[in-house]
Amino acid sequence: MSQTPDLVAPVALVLPCYNPPAHWTINILESLERLQALLPAGIGPVHLYVINDGSAAVTAADVKFLQERLPHFTYLTYPINRGKGYALRTGMAQVKEPICLFTDIDFPYEEPSVANVLEALHSGQCDVAVGTRDEAYYAQVPAGRVFISKALRRSTRFLLGLAVSDTQCGLKGFNQRGREVFLRGQIDRYLFDLEFIFLASRPEAELRVKPIPVRLKPGIIFSQLNPRILLTESGSFLKIMLARLR
């Protein structure tokens, strides 16, 4: 059922957290404040879920800082790093809000882009809103990441036939039906996004998937991809390919 625009729609914002950058808690508060100012009537409040994916860099003081300043805040943690997909499913399993959104702990996308994703969901344009990146995005990204990202986009388009080729953008949102599909995922690391878009695009899911153009904030720093993870994820990609043939 489509969300009626004049109803209040609380939002869950789920952030996986592993070795966060300096001043990450202040950045979150400032980003949330800018986002709240952009949201139209009927969307909110935003409930922040931070999922500590086995990182000792998150301190009790960090958690207390957010707890004291955010009226809607949930913190979840476990001792061993399991991967971004696992962290997000851990958080999404606790969500009660009708609209879910996830991005990275450094809140790398411009707040108007985040607001556009939420508006698409709240107005009933789609069940799953997928952030998509243009060429300006790649100007800020290390060459190795650009090569891997573009190669995956081509593979996604030609081998899987998905309507949305940019599956790896770190900003996505969905309604309750989309969340149910997200929680069915099995991949814990890099290709969890691709698995989700693949599942959401299956005819039996009956979900409307919509790409939403998004922009990065200036000055975002990307980490290098671990070659070992890429080797492991090649097996994950093969599993998705085989699932398409079923």
PDB file of N, CA, C and O in Angstrom, residues 48-116:
ATOM      1  N   LEU A  48      17.771   7.379  14.909  1.00  0.00           N
ATOM      2  CA  LEU A  48      19.108   6.943  14.510  1.00  0.00           C
ATOM      3  C   LEU A  48      19.464   5.616  15.166  1.00  0.00           C
ATOM      4  O   LEU A  48      19.368   5.459  16.386  1.00  0.00           O
ATOM      5  N   TYR A  49      19.879   4.663  14.337  1.00  0.00           N
ATOM      6  CA  TYR A  49      20.394   3.379  14.805  1.00  0.00           C
ATOM      7  C   TYR A  49      21.867   3.303  14.404  1.00  0.00           C
ATOM      8  O   TYR A  49      22.194   3.373  13.214  1.00  0.00           O
ATOM      9  N   VAL A  50      22.757   3.176  15.372  1.00  0.00           N
ATOM     10  CA  VAL A  50      24.182   2.983  15.102  1.00  0.00           C
ATOM     11  C   VAL A  50      24.536   1.546  15.466  1.00  0.00           C
ATOM     12  O   VAL A  50      24.290   1.102  16.593  1.00  0.00           O
ATOM     13  N   ILE A  51      25.108   0.824  14.496  1.00  0.00           N
ATOM     14  CA  ILE A  51      25.453  -0.581  14.696  1.00  0.00           C
ATOM     15  C   ILE A  51      26.965  -0.706  14.693  1.00  0.00           C
ATOM     16  O   ILE A  51      27.614  -0.559  13.648  1.00  0.00           O
ATOM     17  N   ASN A  52      27.542  -0.967  15.858  1.00  0.00           N
ATOM     18  CA  ASN A  52      28.992  -1.121  15.966  1.00  0.00           C
ATOM     19  C   ASN A  52      29.386  -2.513  15.489  1.00  0.00           C
ATOM     20  O   ASN A  52      29.123  -3.515  16.151  1.00  0.00           O
ATOM     21  N   ASP A  53      30.048  -2.562  14.327  1.00  0.00           N
ATOM     22  CA  ASP A  53      30.408  -3.823  13.687  1.00  0.00           C
ATOM     23  C   ASP A  53      31.764  -4.313  14.209  1.00  0.00           C
ATOM     24  O   ASP A  53      32.729  -4.469  13.473  1.00  0.00           O
ATOM     25  N   GLY A  54      31.838  -4.523  15.530  1.00  0.00           N
ATOM     26  CA  GLY A  54      33.041  -5.080  16.128  1.00  0.00           C
ATOM     27  C   GLY A  54      34.214  -4.137  16.180  1.00  0.00           C
ATOM     28  O   GLY A  54      35.371  -4.579  16.085  1.00  0.00           O
ATOM     29  N   SER A  55      33.977  -2.845  16.347  1.00  0.00           N
ATOM     30  CA  SER A  55      35.053  -1.856  16.366  1.00  0.00           C
ATOM     31  C   SER A  55      35.318  -1.364  17.784  1.00  0.00           C
ATOM     32  O   SER A  55      34.421  -0.859  18.455  1.00  0.00           O
ATOM     33  N   ALA A  56      36.594  -1.477  18.199  1.00  0.00           N
ATOM     34  CA  ALA A  56      36.981  -0.971  19.515  1.00  0.00           C
ATOM     35  C   ALA A  56      37.124   0.544  19.509  1.00  0.00           C
ATOM     36  O   ALA A  56      37.266   1.162  20.569  1.00  0.00           O
ATOM     37  N   ALA A  57      37.084   1.163  18.318  1.00  0.00           N
ATOM     38  CA  ALA A  57      37.251   2.616  18.213  1.00  0.00           C
ATOM     39  C   ALA A  57      36.028   3.384  18.692  1.00  0.00           C
ATOM     40  O   ALA A  57      36.097   4.591  18.920  1.00  0.00           O
ATOM     41  N   VAL A  58      34.892   2.709  18.834  1.00  0.00           N
ATOM     42  CA  VAL A  58      33.684   3.348  19.363  1.00  0.00           C
ATOM     43  C   VAL A  58      33.729   3.259  20.880  1.00  0.00           C
ATOM     44  O   VAL A  58      33.765   2.163  21.453  1.00  0.00           O
ATOM     45  N   THR A  59      33.745   4.405  21.534  1.00  0.00           N
ATOM     46  CA  THR A  59      33.891   4.440  22.987  1.00  0.00           C
ATOM     47  C   THR A  59      32.539   4.644  23.677  1.00  0.00           C
ATOM     48  O   THR A  59      31.562   5.071  23.060  1.00  0.00           O
ATOM     49  N   ALA A  60      32.537   4.372  24.975  1.00  0.00           N
ATOM     50  CA  ALA A  60      31.333   4.625  25.775  1.00  0.00           C
ATOM     51  C   ALA A  60      30.992   6.106  25.775  1.00  0.00           C
ATOM     52  O   ALA A  60      29.811   6.481  25.793  1.00  0.00           O
ATOM     53  N   ALA A  61      32.017   6.955  25.709  1.00  0.00           N
ATOM     54  CA  ALA A  61      31.787   8.399  25.658  1.00  0.00           C
ATOM     55  C   ALA A  61      31.093   8.803  24.359  1.00  0.00           C
ATOM     56  O   ALA A  61      30.230   9.696  24.358  1.00  0.00           O
ATOM     57  N   ASP A  62      31.454   8.152  23.261  1.00  0.00           N
ATOM     58  CA  ASP A  62      30.782   8.423  21.978  1.00  0.00           C
ATOM     59  C   ASP A  62      29.298   8.109  22.075  1.00  0.00           C
ATOM     60  O   ASP A  62      28.440   8.890  21.643  1.00  0.00           O
ATOM     61  N   VAL A  63      28.996   6.948  22.617  1.00  0.00           N
ATOM     62  CA  VAL A  63      27.599   6.512  22.726  1.00  0.00           C
ATOM     63  C   VAL A  63      26.821   7.448  23.654  1.00  0.00           C
ATOM     64  O   VAL A  63      25.696   7.862  23.344  1.00  0.00           O
ATOM     65  N   LYS A  64      27.412   7.795  24.784  1.00  0.00           N
ATOM     66  CA  LYS A  64      26.744   8.693  25.723  1.00  0.00           C
ATOM     67  C   LYS A  64      26.487  10.055  25.088  1.00  0.00           C
ATOM     68  O   LYS A  64      25.422  10.660  25.292  1.00  0.00           O
ATOM     69  N   PHE A  65      27.444  10.538  24.296  1.00  0.00           N
ATOM     70  CA  PHE A  65      27.305  11.832  23.616  1.00  0.00           C
ATOM     71  C   PHE A  65      26.057  11.846  22.743  1.00  0.00           C
ATOM     72  O   PHE A  65      25.275  12.807  22.756  1.00  0.00           O
ATOM     73  N   LEU A  66      25.842  10.773  21.976  1.00  0.00           N
ATOM     74  CA  LEU A  66      24.676  10.700  21.103  1.00  0.00           C
ATOM     75  C   LEU A  66      23.390  10.476  21.909  1.00  0.00           C
ATOM     76  O   LEU A  66      22.344  11.056  21.594  1.00  0.00           O
ATOM     77  N   GLN A  67      23.471   9.641  22.922  1.00  0.00           N
ATOM     78  CA  GLN A  67      22.282   9.374  23.741  1.00  0.00           C
ATOM     79  C   GLN A  67      21.747  10.646  24.394  1.00  0.00           C
ATOM     80  O   GLN A  67      20.534  10.837  24.499  1.00  0.00           O
ATOM     81  N   GLU A  68      22.648  11.513  24.824  1.00  0.00           N
ATOM     82  CA  GLU A  68      22.235  12.727  25.519  1.00  0.00           C
ATOM     83  C   GLU A  68      21.666  13.786  24.592  1.00  0.00           C
ATOM     84  O   GLU A  68      20.961  14.691  25.046  1.00  0.00           O
ATOM     85  N   ARG A  69      21.940  13.672  23.302  1.00  0.00           N
ATOM     86  CA  ARG A  69      21.551  14.726  22.358  1.00  0.00           C
ATOM     87  C   ARG A  69      20.471  14.312  21.377  1.00  0.00           C
ATOM     88  O   ARG A  69      19.906  15.173  20.696  1.00  0.00           O
ATOM     89  N   LEU A  70      20.208  13.021  21.278  1.00  0.00           N
ATOM     90  CA  LEU A  70      19.210  12.543  20.322  1.00  0.00           C
ATOM     91  C   LEU A  70      18.050  11.885  21.069  1.00  0.00           C
ATOM     92  O   LEU A  70      18.254  10.894  21.785  1.00  0.00           O
ATOM     93  N   PRO A  71      16.833  12.378  20.906  1.00  0.00           N
ATOM     94  CA  PRO A  71      15.687  11.774  21.603  1.00  0.00           C
ATOM     95  C   PRO A  71      15.317  10.400  21.068  1.00  0.00           C
ATOM     96  O   PRO A  71      14.684   9.604  21.775  1.00  0.00           O
ATOM     97  N   HIS A  72      15.716  10.111  19.821  1.00  0.00           N
ATOM     98  CA  HIS A  72      15.415   8.815  19.205  1.00  0.00           C
ATOM     99  C   HIS A  72      16.737   8.196  18.752  1.00  0.00           C
ATOM    100  O   HIS A  72      17.239   8.493  17.656  1.00  0.00           O
ATOM    101  N   PHE A  73      17.298   7.346  19.585  1.00  0.00           N
ATOM    102  CA  PHE A  73      18.625   6.785  19.311  1.00  0.00           C
ATOM    103  C   PHE A  73      18.714   5.373  19.855  1.00  0.00           C
ATOM    104  O   PHE A  73      18.316   5.100  20.994  1.00  0.00           O
ATOM    105  N   THR A  74      19.244   4.459  19.026  1.00  0.00           N
ATOM    106  CA  THR A  74      19.470   3.077  19.438  1.00  0.00           C
ATOM    107  C   THR A  74      20.896   2.691  19.064  1.00  0.00           C
ATOM    108  O   THR A  74      21.328   2.940  17.927  1.00  0.00           O
ATOM    109  N   TYR A  75      21.588   2.081  20.002  1.00  0.00           N
ATOM    110  CA  TYR A  75      22.958   1.626  19.771  1.00  0.00           C
ATOM    111  C   TYR A  75      23.021   0.119  19.957  1.00  0.00           C
ATOM    112  O   TYR A  75      22.576  -0.418  20.978  1.00  0.00           O
ATOM    113  N   LEU A  76      23.551  -0.566  18.949  1.00  0.00           N
ATOM    114  CA  LEU A  76      23.717  -2.013  19.005  1.00  0.00           C
ATOM    115  C   LEU A  76      25.180  -2.351  18.729  1.00  0.00           C
ATOM    116  O   LEU A  76      25.836  -1.691  17.910  1.00  0.00           O
ATOM    117  N   THR A  77      25.686  -3.368  19.388  1.00  0.00           N
ATOM    118  CA  THR A  77      27.086  -3.732  19.199  1.00  0.00           C
ATOM    119  C   THR A  77      27.284  -5.230  19.391  1.00  0.00           C
ATOM    120  O   THR A  77      26.480  -5.894  20.046  1.00  0.00           O
ATOM    121  N   TYR A  78      28.344  -5.749  18.788  1.00  0.00           N
ATOM    122  CA  TYR A  78      28.773  -7.136  18.976  1.00  0.00           C
ATOM    123  C   TYR A  78      30.296  -7.146  18.826  1.00  0.00           C
ATOM    124  O   TYR A  78      30.878  -6.215  18.250  1.00  0.00           O
ATOM    125  N   PRO A  79      30.989  -8.165  19.340  1.00  0.00           N
ATOM    126  CA  PRO A  79      32.443  -8.074  19.499  1.00  0.00           C
ATOM    127  C   PRO A  79      33.294  -8.302  18.251  1.00  0.00           C
ATOM    128  O   PRO A  79      34.439  -7.845  18.202  1.00  0.00           O
ATOM    129  N   ILE A  80      32.783  -8.996  17.245  1.00  0.00           N
ATOM    130  CA  ILE A  80      33.616  -9.389  16.099  1.00  0.00           C
ATOM    131  C   ILE A  80      33.089  -8.734  14.829  1.00  0.00           C
ATOM    132  O   ILE A  80      31.882  -8.731  14.573  1.00  0.00           O
ATOM    133  N   ASN A  81      33.990  -8.191  14.012  1.00  0.00           N
ATOM    134  CA  ASN A  81      33.604  -7.578  12.748  1.00  0.00           C
ATOM    135  C   ASN A  81      32.982  -8.619  11.815  1.00  0.00           C
ATOM    136  O   ASN A  81      33.584  -9.657  11.534  1.00  0.00           O
ATOM    137  N   ARG A  82      31.771  -8.325  11.329  1.00  0.00           N
ATOM    138  CA  ARG A  82      31.044  -9.265  10.477  1.00  0.00           C
ATOM    139  C   ARG A  82      30.788  -8.716   9.084  1.00  0.00           C
ATOM    140  O   ARG A  82      30.373  -9.459   8.196  1.00  0.00           O
ATOM    141  N   GLY A  83      30.956  -7.429   8.887  1.00  0.00           N
ATOM    142  CA  GLY A  83      30.713  -6.837   7.580  1.00  0.00           C
ATOM    143  C   GLY A  83      29.502  -5.921   7.573  1.00  0.00           C
ATOM    144  O   GLY A  83      28.605  -6.023   8.426  1.00  0.00           O
ATOM    145  N   LYS A  84      29.483  -5.010   6.600  1.00  0.00           N
ATOM    146  CA  LYS A  84      28.449  -3.989   6.527  1.00  0.00           C
ATOM    147  C   LYS A  84      27.059  -4.582   6.344  1.00  0.00           C
ATOM    148  O   LYS A  84      26.084  -4.121   6.954  1.00  0.00           O
ATOM    149  N   GLY A  85      26.941  -5.601   5.510  1.00  0.00           N
ATOM    150  CA  GLY A  85      25.634  -6.218   5.290  1.00  0.00           C
ATOM    151  C   GLY A  85      25.081  -6.831   6.561  1.00  0.00           C
ATOM    152  O   GLY A  85      23.894  -6.675   6.883  1.00  0.00           O
ATOM    153  N   TYR A  86      25.940  -7.523   7.303  1.00  0.00           N
ATOM    154  CA  TYR A  86      25.515  -8.130   8.566  1.00  0.00           C
ATOM    155  C   TYR A  86      25.098  -7.055   9.562  1.00  0.00           C
ATOM    156  O   TYR A  86      24.076  -7.197  10.248  1.00  0.00           O
ATOM    157  N   ALA A  87      25.886  -5.979   9.640  1.00  0.00           N
ATOM    158  CA  ALA A  87      25.570  -4.893  10.569  1.00  0.00           C
ATOM    159  C   ALA A  87      24.215  -4.271  10.245  1.00  0.00           C
ATOM    160  O   ALA A  87      23.404  -4.009  11.136  1.00  0.00           O
ATOM    161  N   LEU A  88      23.973  -4.043   8.965  1.00  0.00           N
ATOM    162  CA  LEU A  88      22.709  -3.416   8.573  1.00  0.00           C
ATOM    163  C   LEU A  88      21.515  -4.330   8.849  1.00  0.00           C
ATOM    164  O   LEU A  88      20.472  -3.873   9.317  1.00  0.00           O
ATOM    165  N   ARG A  89      21.654  -5.602   8.597  1.00  0.00           N
ATOM    166  CA  ARG A  89      20.546  -6.517   8.899  1.00  0.00           C
ATOM    167  C   ARG A  89      20.297  -6.584  10.402  1.00  0.00           C
ATOM    168  O   ARG A  89      19.151  -6.689  10.849  1.00  0.00           O
ATOM    169  N   THR A  90      21.369  -6.502  11.193  1.00  0.00           N
ATOM    170  CA  THR A  90      21.216  -6.473  12.649  1.00  0.00           C
ATOM    171  C   THR A  90      20.390  -5.266  13.066  1.00  0.00           C
ATOM    172  O   THR A  90      19.485  -5.364  13.906  1.00  0.00           O
ATOM    173  N   GLY A  91      20.693  -4.115  12.471  1.00  0.00           N
ATOM    174  CA  GLY A  91      19.941  -2.908  12.792  1.00  0.00           C
ATOM    175  C   GLY A  91      18.526  -2.941  12.261  1.00  0.00           C
ATOM    176  O   GLY A  91      17.568  -2.605  12.971  1.00  0.00           O
ATOM    177  N   MET A  92      18.368  -3.350  10.995  1.00  0.00           N
ATOM    178  CA  MET A  92      17.041  -3.360  10.373  1.00  0.00           C
ATOM    179  C   MET A  92      16.089  -4.311  11.085  1.00  0.00           C
ATOM    180  O   MET A  92      14.873  -4.097  11.077  1.00  0.00           O
ATOM    181  N   ALA A  93      16.627  -5.349  11.700  1.00  0.00           N
ATOM    182  CA  ALA A  93      15.769  -6.296  12.422  1.00  0.00           C
ATOM    183  C   ALA A  93      15.102  -5.642  13.634  1.00  0.00           C
ATOM    184  O   ALA A  93      14.079  -6.133  14.121  1.00  0.00           O
ATOM    185  N   GLN A  94      15.668  -4.527  14.115  1.00  0.00           N
ATOM    186  CA  GLN A  94      15.119  -3.834  15.271  1.00  0.00           C
ATOM    187  C   GLN A  94      14.184  -2.683  14.890  1.00  0.00           C
ATOM    188  O   GLN A  94      13.507  -2.120  15.754  1.00  0.00           O
ATOM    189  N   VAL A  95      14.164  -2.332  13.622  1.00  0.00           N
ATOM    190  CA  VAL A  95      13.429  -1.144  13.171  1.00  0.00           C
ATOM    191  C   VAL A  95      11.924  -1.349  13.254  1.00  0.00           C
ATOM    192  O   VAL A  95      11.402  -2.390  12.853  1.00  0.00           O
ATOM    193  N   LYS A  96      11.214  -0.327  13.743  1.00  0.00           N
ATOM    194  CA  LYS A  96       9.751  -0.331  13.778  1.00  0.00           C
ATOM    195  C   LYS A  96       9.164   0.761  12.880  1.00  0.00           C
ATOM    196  O   LYS A  96       7.968   0.746  12.579  1.00  0.00           O
ATOM    197  N   GLU A  97       9.996   1.710  12.451  1.00  0.00           N
ATOM    198  CA  GLU A  97       9.521   2.832  11.635  1.00  0.00           C
ATOM    199  C   GLU A  97       9.124   2.359  10.238  1.00  0.00           C
ATOM    200  O   GLU A  97       9.714   1.410   9.703  1.00  0.00           O
ATOM    201  N   PRO A  98       8.134   3.018   9.605  1.00  0.00           N
ATOM    202  CA  PRO A  98       7.650   2.589   8.287  1.00  0.00           C
ATOM    203  C   PRO A  98       8.614   2.879   7.135  1.00  0.00           C
ATOM    204  O   PRO A  98       8.512   2.260   6.082  1.00  0.00           O
ATOM    205  N   ILE A  99       9.524   3.829   7.323  1.00  0.00           N
ATOM    206  CA  ILE A  99      10.515   4.146   6.292  1.00  0.00           C
ATOM    207  C   ILE A  99      11.898   3.908   6.863  1.00  0.00           C
ATOM    208  O   ILE A  99      12.221   4.373   7.960  1.00  0.00           O
ATOM    209  N   CYS A 100      12.724   3.150   6.134  1.00  0.00           N
ATOM    210  CA  CYS A 100      14.092   2.844   6.557  1.00  0.00           C
ATOM    211  C   CYS A 100      15.073   3.437   5.555  1.00  0.00           C
ATOM    212  O   CYS A 100      14.827   3.423   4.348  1.00  0.00           O
ATOM    213  N   LEU A 101      16.168   3.912   6.069  1.00  0.00           N
ATOM    214  CA  LEU A 101      17.215   4.492   5.241  1.00  0.00           C
ATOM    215  C   LEU A 101      18.551   4.041   5.798  1.00  0.00           C
ATOM    216  O   LEU A 101      18.707   3.917   7.012  1.00  0.00           O
ATOM    217  N   PHE A 102      19.519   3.763   4.912  1.00  0.00           N
ATOM    218  CA  PHE A 102      20.862   3.516   5.426  1.00  0.00           C
ATOM    219  C   PHE A 102      21.898   4.222   4.573  1.00  0.00           C
ATOM    220  O   PHE A 102      21.723   4.436   3.382  1.00  0.00           O
ATOM    221  N   THR A 103      22.973   4.608   5.240  1.00  0.00           N
ATOM    222  CA  THR A 103      24.126   5.181   4.572  1.00  0.00           C
ATOM    223  C   THR A 103      25.337   4.852   5.432  1.00  0.00           C
ATOM    224  O   THR A 103      25.272   3.997   6.314  1.00  0.00           O
ATOM    225  N   ASP A 104      26.463   5.527   5.190  1.00  0.00           N
ATOM    226  CA  ASP A 104      27.695   5.214   5.908  1.00  0.00           C
ATOM    227  C   ASP A 104      27.860   6.114   7.118  1.00  0.00           C
ATOM    228  O   ASP A 104      27.239   7.178   7.233  1.00  0.00           O
ATOM    229  N   ILE A 105      28.748   5.719   8.030  1.00  0.00           N
ATOM    230  CA  ILE A 105      28.894   6.401   9.307  1.00  0.00           C
ATOM    231  C   ILE A 105      29.416   7.828   9.139  1.00  0.00           C
ATOM    232  O   ILE A 105      29.176   8.682   9.998  1.00  0.00           O
ATOM    233  N   ASP A 106      30.101   8.135   8.030  1.00  0.00           N
ATOM    234  CA  ASP A 106      30.585   9.501   7.812  1.00  0.00           C
ATOM    235  C   ASP A 106      29.556  10.377   7.106  1.00  0.00           C
ATOM    236  O   ASP A 106      29.860  11.518   6.756  1.00  0.00           O
ATOM    237  N   PHE A 107      28.342   9.851   6.905  1.00  0.00           N
ATOM    238  CA  PHE A 107      27.241  10.608   6.297  1.00  0.00           C
ATOM    239  C   PHE A 107      27.740  11.311   5.026  1.00  0.00           C
ATOM    240  O   PHE A 107      27.685  12.546   4.910  1.00  0.00           O
ATOM    241  N   PRO A 108      28.215  10.527   4.024  1.00  0.00           N
ATOM    242  CA  PRO A 108      28.959  11.124   2.906  1.00  0.00           C
ATOM    243  C   PRO A 108      28.124  11.828   1.845  1.00  0.00           C
ATOM    244  O   PRO A 108      28.680  12.566   1.028  1.00  0.00           O
ATOM    245  N   TYR A 109      26.823  11.609   1.824  1.00  0.00           N
ATOM    246  CA  TYR A 109      25.989  12.190   0.767  1.00  0.00           C
ATOM    247  C   TYR A 109      25.339  13.488   1.227  1.00  0.00           C
ATOM    248  O   TYR A 109      25.004  13.646   2.402  1.00  0.00           O
ATOM    249  N   GLU A 110      25.197  14.402   0.295  1.00  0.00           N
ATOM    250  CA  GLU A 110      24.605  15.700   0.621  1.00  0.00           C
ATOM    251  C   GLU A 110      23.192  15.507   1.174  1.00  0.00           C
ATOM    252  O   GLU A 110      22.436  14.656   0.693  1.00  0.00           O
ATOM    253  N   GLU A 111      22.849  16.311   2.149  1.00  0.00           N
ATOM    254  CA  GLU A 111      21.541  16.166   2.793  1.00  0.00           C
ATOM    255  C   GLU A 111      20.361  16.310   1.831  1.00  0.00           C
ATOM    256  O   GLU A 111      19.355  15.595   1.986  1.00  0.00           O
ATOM    257  N   PRO A 112      20.414  17.204   0.818  1.00  0.00           N
ATOM    258  CA  PRO A 112      19.306  17.225  -0.150  1.00  0.00           C
ATOM    259  C   PRO A 112      19.117  15.889  -0.870  1.00  0.00           C
ATOM    260  O   PRO A 112      17.978  15.505  -1.183  1.00  0.00           O
ATOM    261  N   SER A 113      20.208  15.158  -1.119  1.00  0.00           N
ATOM    262  CA  SER A 113      20.089  13.835  -1.740  1.00  0.00           C
ATOM    263  C   SER A 113      19.364  12.873  -0.811  1.00  0.00           C
ATOM    264  O   SER A 113      18.492  12.100  -1.239  1.00  0.00           O
ATOM    265  N   VAL A 114      19.706  12.921   0.478  1.00  0.00           N
ATOM    266  CA  VAL A 114      19.043  12.054   1.457  1.00  0.00           C
ATOM    267  C   VAL A 114      17.559  12.406   1.544  1.00  0.00           C
ATOM    268  O   VAL A 114      16.688  11.522   1.574  1.00  0.00           O
ATOM    269  N   ALA A 115      17.264  13.691   1.561  1.00  0.00           N
ATOM    270  CA  ALA A 115      15.868  14.134   1.623  1.00  0.00           C
ATOM    271  C   ALA A 115      15.084  13.665   0.403  1.00  0.00           C
ATOM    272  O   ALA A 115      13.905  13.300   0.510  1.00  0.00           O
ATOM    273  N   ASN A 116      15.720  13.656  -0.774  1.00  0.00           N
ATOM    274  CA  ASN A 116      15.040  13.203  -1.997  1.00  0.00           C
ATOM    275  C   ASN A 116      14.698  11.717  -1.926  1.00  0.00           C
ATOM    276  O   ASN A 116      13.638  11.292  -2.402  1.00  0.00           O
TER     277      ASN A 116
END
